[in-house]
GROMACS .gro file of C-alpha atoms in nm:
model
  148
    1MET     CA    1  -6.334   1.276  -4.771
    2SER     CA    2  -6.019   1.065  -4.794
    3ARG     CA    3  -5.778   1.095  -5.082
    4PRO     CA    4  -5.765   0.802  -5.332
    5PHE     CA    5  -5.452   0.587  -5.309
    6LYS     CA    6  -5.361   0.662  -5.674
    7PRO     CA    7  -5.447   0.925  -5.936
    8ASN     CA    8  -5.778   0.852  -6.108
    9ASP     CA    9  -5.620   0.842  -6.455
   10PHE     CA   10  -5.359   0.578  -6.362
   11PRO     CA   11  -5.390   0.200  -6.366
   12THR     CA   12  -5.262   0.015  -6.063
   13LEU     CA   13  -4.949  -0.093  -6.254
   14THR     CA   14  -4.759   0.151  -6.479
   15PRO     CA   15  -4.425   0.037  -6.627
   16PHE     CA   16  -4.151   0.301  -6.618
   17LEU     CA   17  -3.911   0.256  -6.912
   18ALA     CA   18  -3.561   0.404  -6.916
   19VAL     CA   19  -3.494   0.519  -7.272
   20ARG     CA   20  -3.200   0.675  -7.457
   21ASN     CA   21  -3.399   0.970  -7.594
   22ILE     CA   22  -3.751   1.046  -7.470
   23ALA     CA   23  -3.854   1.256  -7.772
   24GLU     CA   24  -3.743   0.982  -8.013
   25SER     CA   25  -3.915   0.716  -7.803
   26ILE     CA   26  -4.240   0.915  -7.799
   27ALA     CA   27  -4.226   0.942  -8.178
   28PHE     CA   28  -4.162   0.567  -8.209
   29TYR     CA   29  -4.440   0.462  -7.973
   30GLU     CA   30  -4.689   0.695  -8.142
   31ARG     CA   31  -4.596   0.604  -8.501
   32VAL     CA   32  -4.529   0.231  -8.460
   33PHE     CA   33  -4.747   0.110  -8.171
   34GLY     CA   34  -5.021   0.376  -8.168
   35PHE     CA   35  -4.961   0.514  -7.819
   36LYS     CA   36  -5.085   0.865  -7.735
   37VAL     CA   37  -4.908   1.113  -7.509
   38CYS     CA   38  -5.101   1.199  -7.191
   39GLY     CA   39  -5.094   1.563  -7.102
   40GLU     CA   40  -4.781   1.768  -7.148
   41PRO     CA   41  -4.441   1.597  -7.107
   42ILE     CA   42  -4.229   1.744  -6.827
   43LYS     CA   43  -3.943   1.952  -6.963
   44GLN     CA   44  -3.634   2.108  -6.812
   45ASP     CA   45  -3.418   2.350  -7.010
   46GLY     CA   46  -3.616   2.257  -7.324
   47ARG     CA   47  -3.544   1.885  -7.289
   48ILE     CA   48  -3.823   1.633  -7.220
   49MET     CA   49  -3.747   1.471  -6.883
   50HIS     CA   50  -4.060   1.259  -6.834
   51ALA     CA   51  -4.357   1.151  -7.045
   52GLU     CA   52  -4.663   0.936  -7.000
   53LEU     CA   53  -4.831   0.750  -7.286
   54THR     CA   54  -5.143   0.537  -7.320
   55LEU     CA   55  -5.269   0.267  -7.553
   56GLY     CA   56  -5.622   0.172  -7.463
   57GLU     CA   57  -5.617   0.106  -7.089
   58ALA     CA   58  -5.239   0.056  -7.084
   59LYS     CA   59  -5.010   0.331  -6.960
   60ILE     CA   60  -4.631   0.364  -6.962
   61MET     CA   61  -4.391   0.627  -6.832
   62LEU     CA   62  -4.068   0.723  -7.008
   63GLY     CA   63  -3.758   0.865  -6.843
   64TRP     CA   64  -3.397   0.919  -6.942
   65GLU     CA   65  -3.140   0.650  -6.877
   66GLU     CA   66  -2.927   0.744  -6.578
   67GLY     CA   67  -3.187   1.017  -6.526
   68ASP     CA   68  -3.182   1.327  -6.313
   69CYS     CA   69  -3.441   1.176  -6.075
   70GLY     CA   70  -3.184   0.948  -5.915
   71PHE     CA   71  -3.273   0.641  -6.124
   72LYS     CA   72  -2.974   0.444  -6.250
   73ASN     CA   73  -3.167   0.239  -6.507
   74ARG     CA   74  -3.042   0.171  -6.858
   75SER     CA   75  -3.236   0.044  -7.156
   76PRO     CA   76  -3.173  -0.313  -7.276
   77ARG     CA   77  -3.009  -0.172  -7.592
   78THR     CA   78  -2.759   0.033  -7.388
   79SER     CA   79  -2.685  -0.236  -7.130
   80GLY     CA   80  -2.658  -0.509  -7.395
   81VAL     CA   81  -2.884  -0.751  -7.210
   82VAL     CA   82  -3.200  -0.934  -7.303
   83PRO     CA   83  -3.482  -0.747  -7.126
   84PRO     CA   84  -3.574  -0.927  -6.804
   85MET     CA   85  -3.944  -0.857  -6.868
   86LEU     CA   86  -4.172  -0.787  -7.159
   87MET     CA   87  -4.498  -0.605  -7.198
   88TYR     CA   88  -4.817  -0.790  -7.297
   89VAL     CA   89  -5.076  -0.566  -7.460
   90TYR     CA   90  -5.414  -0.661  -7.606
   91VAL     CA   91  -5.510  -0.498  -7.935
   92PRO     CA   92  -5.833  -0.540  -8.139
   93LYS     CA   93  -5.674  -0.696  -8.453
   94VAL     CA   94  -5.324  -0.826  -8.392
   95ASP     CA   95  -5.255  -0.913  -8.756
   96ASP     CA   96  -5.334  -0.559  -8.873
   97PHE     CA   97  -5.140  -0.418  -8.577
   98PHE     CA   98  -4.840  -0.637  -8.664
   99LYS     CA   99  -4.835  -0.533  -9.032
  100HIS     CA  100  -4.842  -0.165  -8.939
  101ALA     CA  101  -4.574  -0.199  -8.668
  102LYS     CA  102  -4.346  -0.402  -8.894
  103THR     CA  103  -4.362  -0.154  -9.182
  104SER     CA  104  -4.324   0.138  -8.937
  105GLY     CA  105  -3.995   0.023  -8.786
  106ALA     CA  106  -4.054  -0.233  -8.511
  107GLU     CA  107  -3.809  -0.523  -8.503
  108VAL     CA  108  -3.996  -0.852  -8.552
  109MET     CA  109  -3.918  -1.119  -8.296
  110GLN     CA  110  -4.220  -1.341  -8.375
  111GLU     CA  111  -4.496  -1.299  -8.631
  112PRO     CA  112  -4.856  -1.349  -8.515
  113ILE     CA  113  -4.930  -1.706  -8.417
  114ASN     CA  114  -5.214  -1.873  -8.227
  115GLN     CA  115  -5.116  -1.973  -7.874
  116PHE     CA  116  -5.262  -2.261  -7.671
  117TRP     CA  117  -5.397  -2.016  -7.410
  118GLY     CA  118  -5.636  -1.867  -7.668
  119ASP     CA  119  -5.449  -1.557  -7.785
  120ARG     CA  120  -5.307  -1.481  -8.128
  121MET     CA  121  -4.982  -1.305  -8.042
  122CYS     CA  122  -4.678  -1.143  -8.198
  123THR     CA  123  -4.355  -1.022  -8.037
  124LEU     CA  124  -4.187  -0.697  -8.142
  125ARG     CA  125  -3.882  -0.508  -8.018
  126ASP     CA  126  -3.866  -0.130  -7.989
  127GLN     CA  127  -3.569   0.100  -8.058
  128ASP     CA  128  -3.446   0.074  -7.698
  129GLY     CA  129  -3.450  -0.307  -7.694
  130TYR     CA  130  -3.769  -0.362  -7.494
  131GLU     CA  131  -3.977  -0.657  -7.611
  132TRP     CA  132  -4.353  -0.626  -7.652
  133ASN     CA  133  -4.614  -0.897  -7.699
  134PHE     CA  134  -4.929  -0.776  -7.872
  135ALA     CA  135  -5.226  -1.011  -7.875
  136THR     CA  136  -5.590  -1.057  -7.962
  137ASN     CA  137  -5.793  -1.320  -7.780
  138VAL     CA  138  -5.929  -1.561  -8.044
  139GLY     CA  139  -6.038  -1.864  -7.843
  140GLU     CA  140  -6.037  -2.057  -7.521
  141CYS     CA  141  -5.734  -2.199  -7.344
  142ASP     CA  142  -5.662  -2.557  -7.459
  143PHE     CA  143  -5.396  -2.721  -7.240
  144SER     CA  144  -5.387  -3.022  -7.475
  145LYS     CA  145  -5.204  -2.795  -7.725
  146MET     CA  146  -4.947  -2.682  -7.470
  147PRO     CA  147  -4.589  -2.765  -7.582
  148LYS     CA  148  -4.437  -3.050  -7.390
   0.00000   0.00000   0.00000
């Protein structure tokens, strides 16, 4: 029997986020966005070096900025740049999700609003400067409502 090309518990795409403090980031993602830690984070000398978290079918990995694995990544907050990408995550009730995230410490970039492509979406920023779109599909795409 041949080996699968990826682990069974991983989606095909898993963003790897460089963060300033993995333990603090885990606490933020759990408390504010509702992520859950997968398995046991990898530790070295008592310090978390790598963690994997899930939210529904979404999965992310966390690692230290300028980490020991040879990565030279820095978070948007540390590098002082607007993140070159953002995450887009579907949640069951975006308005409820938004209220919880806002009162729990997420920085609000955009409150929930209906988009022409059929999603109701908000944009939030985490403690490391990454931007996240959270959305609930509420209708069909209507290109006539697309901004000009």
